[in-house]
Amino acid sequence: MKKTLLLLSLVATPVLAGEGKWTPQQVLELDPAWLRAQGLQLAPQKLWDPKRGTGLLAGTVNVGGCSGAFISSTGLVITNHHCAFGVIQEHSTPERDLITQGFTATERKDELPGKGARVQVPRAFTDVTAQVLAAVPQGADDRARYLAIERKQKELVAGCEKRPATRCQVATFDGGVNFTLVDAVELQDVRLVYAPPRAVGEYGGEEDNWMWPRHTGDFAILRAYSAPDGASAQYSEKNVPYKAEFFFPLATDGVKPGDFVMVLGYPGRTYRALLAEEMAERQARAYPRMRDVYGEAIRIMEEEGDKDPAGKIAVASNLKGLHNVYKNAGGQLAGLKRGHIVEKQREAEAAVEAWARKSGAKWGGALAAREALLAEQQSNAKVFEREFLLGASTRLARGPAMGTTLGRLAAERVKPDLERRPEYMDRELTRIKDRLEREQKNLFVPAEKKLLAAFVKRAQALGPDERIAAVDTHFGATFDAKAVAAKVDAMYAGTQLLTLAERMKMAGESLAQLEARKDPLLAFGLDLAKEQAAMDDAGDRRAGAVLRLRPEWRKAVMAHAGKPVAPDANGTLRVTFAKVQGYAPRDGLVATPQTTLAGMLAKETGEEPFVVPERVSSVAAAKRFGPWVDKKLKDVPVNFLADADTTGGNSGSPTVNGRGQLVGVNFDRVWENVANDFGYNPEVARNVNVDVRYVLWMLDQVENADALLRELGVRKGPPVAGETR
Ligand code: ASP
């Protein structure tokens, strides 16, 4: 008993106020007095009550890899414009271009269903570490270890998903120190309610992405629907708005510098637990290669898209994704260098090592594990170039990428469900088919052909030990621009992969049937699929080694810290506590934490990406601020900064005040903070949020979205006749 108490008081206060993406369970372990001192006015149990398996955190939803939040009891979800982009694109045509114009559903019946759009509402977190680890047979080698763990995870997920409309995952924390079964309700009917014009949602475009000062209205509003009895259901006209038990009311007063905020959401991946040398490897190889390969793809897509308006829409979504990773990779490189992150990690590791040596035999295993991890990393470096390219192929030309998906699907489907790779299990089939269907919107053959030719050229340049056999077989081993172009033309001329109906038929065919089609582009995709499968098998062994080694080392690191250490992001629900504040981006400069409409107008050049749509600029220029003006700024705040510990996946996260009211929507980090994925630096750790008053100003003064504002409880008066929207 005494021991537990001692442990609790030791682990109660984190090292740095802003640092840490805390799990719901950890929030309850943090010192409540410390949380109160930070500014949390709610009892921590209000955020998450493990007994009931719910709390305010259940208002934070996962929106297809992004985050989002319920903002009404009637299923309204706020997220980022860039997270809802797929749905917006889906309903856009050159004649009715919602990407450019934006969209407001004036009535419920106008809301636009998103194919494959889903919202997951968290329900339970269960520690399954003992069960997972017990599944590893005595004496298992690394591959067997990995497969045993994976198998157990699949079984736990299958058991959990027996409940209808449930989506589960077993998440790995701290490299395998802990495994948690995450259980969520999945809502499958999600519709677009409001999207600003792209020039607002993306104001500043790539130039401003990952930057401050910022003036971007990166928000959109969706609505989740359920069957009339409240159960999750596929799209149907009979469905009704989902009744959200927990939601974040809008804080119409917004925030001011110095205010406490928390950002809740689903941060994707961070790498703070990597060894310094593993970080150095990313710095030396992975990010430069991303810049190189994705930079080329971006140039191709832009050039080709510029020649054709329909092509421009088709490439828009992928282009946006690539731009984001491309610039992010640049930010990682700049930040790793500027923050001396690898060096700092080396020092931190040396301190743990010295401490472990002093502690005697107890941590001997941890030290050995670290050495072994270093050796693993060195052997991985040898296969890097080939594996990077094989992996990247899924992001480049859509044709071969779809062929690869079909090949892998067919090869996996013949196995019993629990023996397949997780991505091809039955529970994924609908998603895979949705994706294969949605790809139709992304197809633009001129860009496709150039992307494929560029990929082939790169693969043909690989060293003798790194060949991609599919490329050698279909295109020959040495690059000849004309021959490759001719081959690519022939592949696209002779394929049925790009025809939706045919492709959907292929999705149900066996490998033999697919091969018998003698479709040249598909055949190339099928061959690539085989190599990807082999690469994944090799990856399993490596992952098994890491699962054996990393926890040993991490346990030593955590014991040495003697304070709570928030685990690296892994796509699960987290909370970060922060303050609204500016920062000094570099020597001699101080950035204030808020921007305004006046700043937005001042940035306007009349040329993309700094064009403000007339219906927005006229209201802003006339200073029609409505009630959304900030008294101090004498203007409507557009974006604000806080020192929340966020990463990719936190896009669309609700930023809430100490009372649990929404004050903003997180959408980005500042340039100097991109590399916080590798280490938190309080001086530059700033996330970028849309101020809720900008959201309200847009809806109110610009769009006059009366019904929506009433539903959000910010415009008085009776609801729209006949229904409460
Ligand atoms: N902009 C990011 C995203 O796309 C958010 C971030 O990385 O901070 O998820």
XYZ file of C-alpha atoms and ligand atoms in Angstrom, residues 82 210 324 646-651 666-669, ligand 1:
22
model
C -8.471 19.657 -44.907
C 3.280 24.925 -41.119
C 1.692 18.310 -46.615
C 0.382 18.093 -30.939
C 1.277 16.314 -34.140
C -0.288 15.099 -37.399
C -3.638 13.483 -36.637
C -4.384 16.273 -34.171
C -5.804 18.049 -37.181
C -6.340 22.832 -33.925
C -4.985 22.545 -37.450
C -1.245 22.930 -37.551
C 2.047 23.632 -35.851
N -1.357 19.961 -40.061
C -1.229 18.774 -39.319
C -2.034 17.635 -39.864
O -2.271 17.643 -41.047
C -1.386 18.961 -37.862
C -0.031 18.946 -37.272
O 0.780 18.160 -37.768
O 0.229 19.663 -36.335
O -2.391 16.692 -39.201
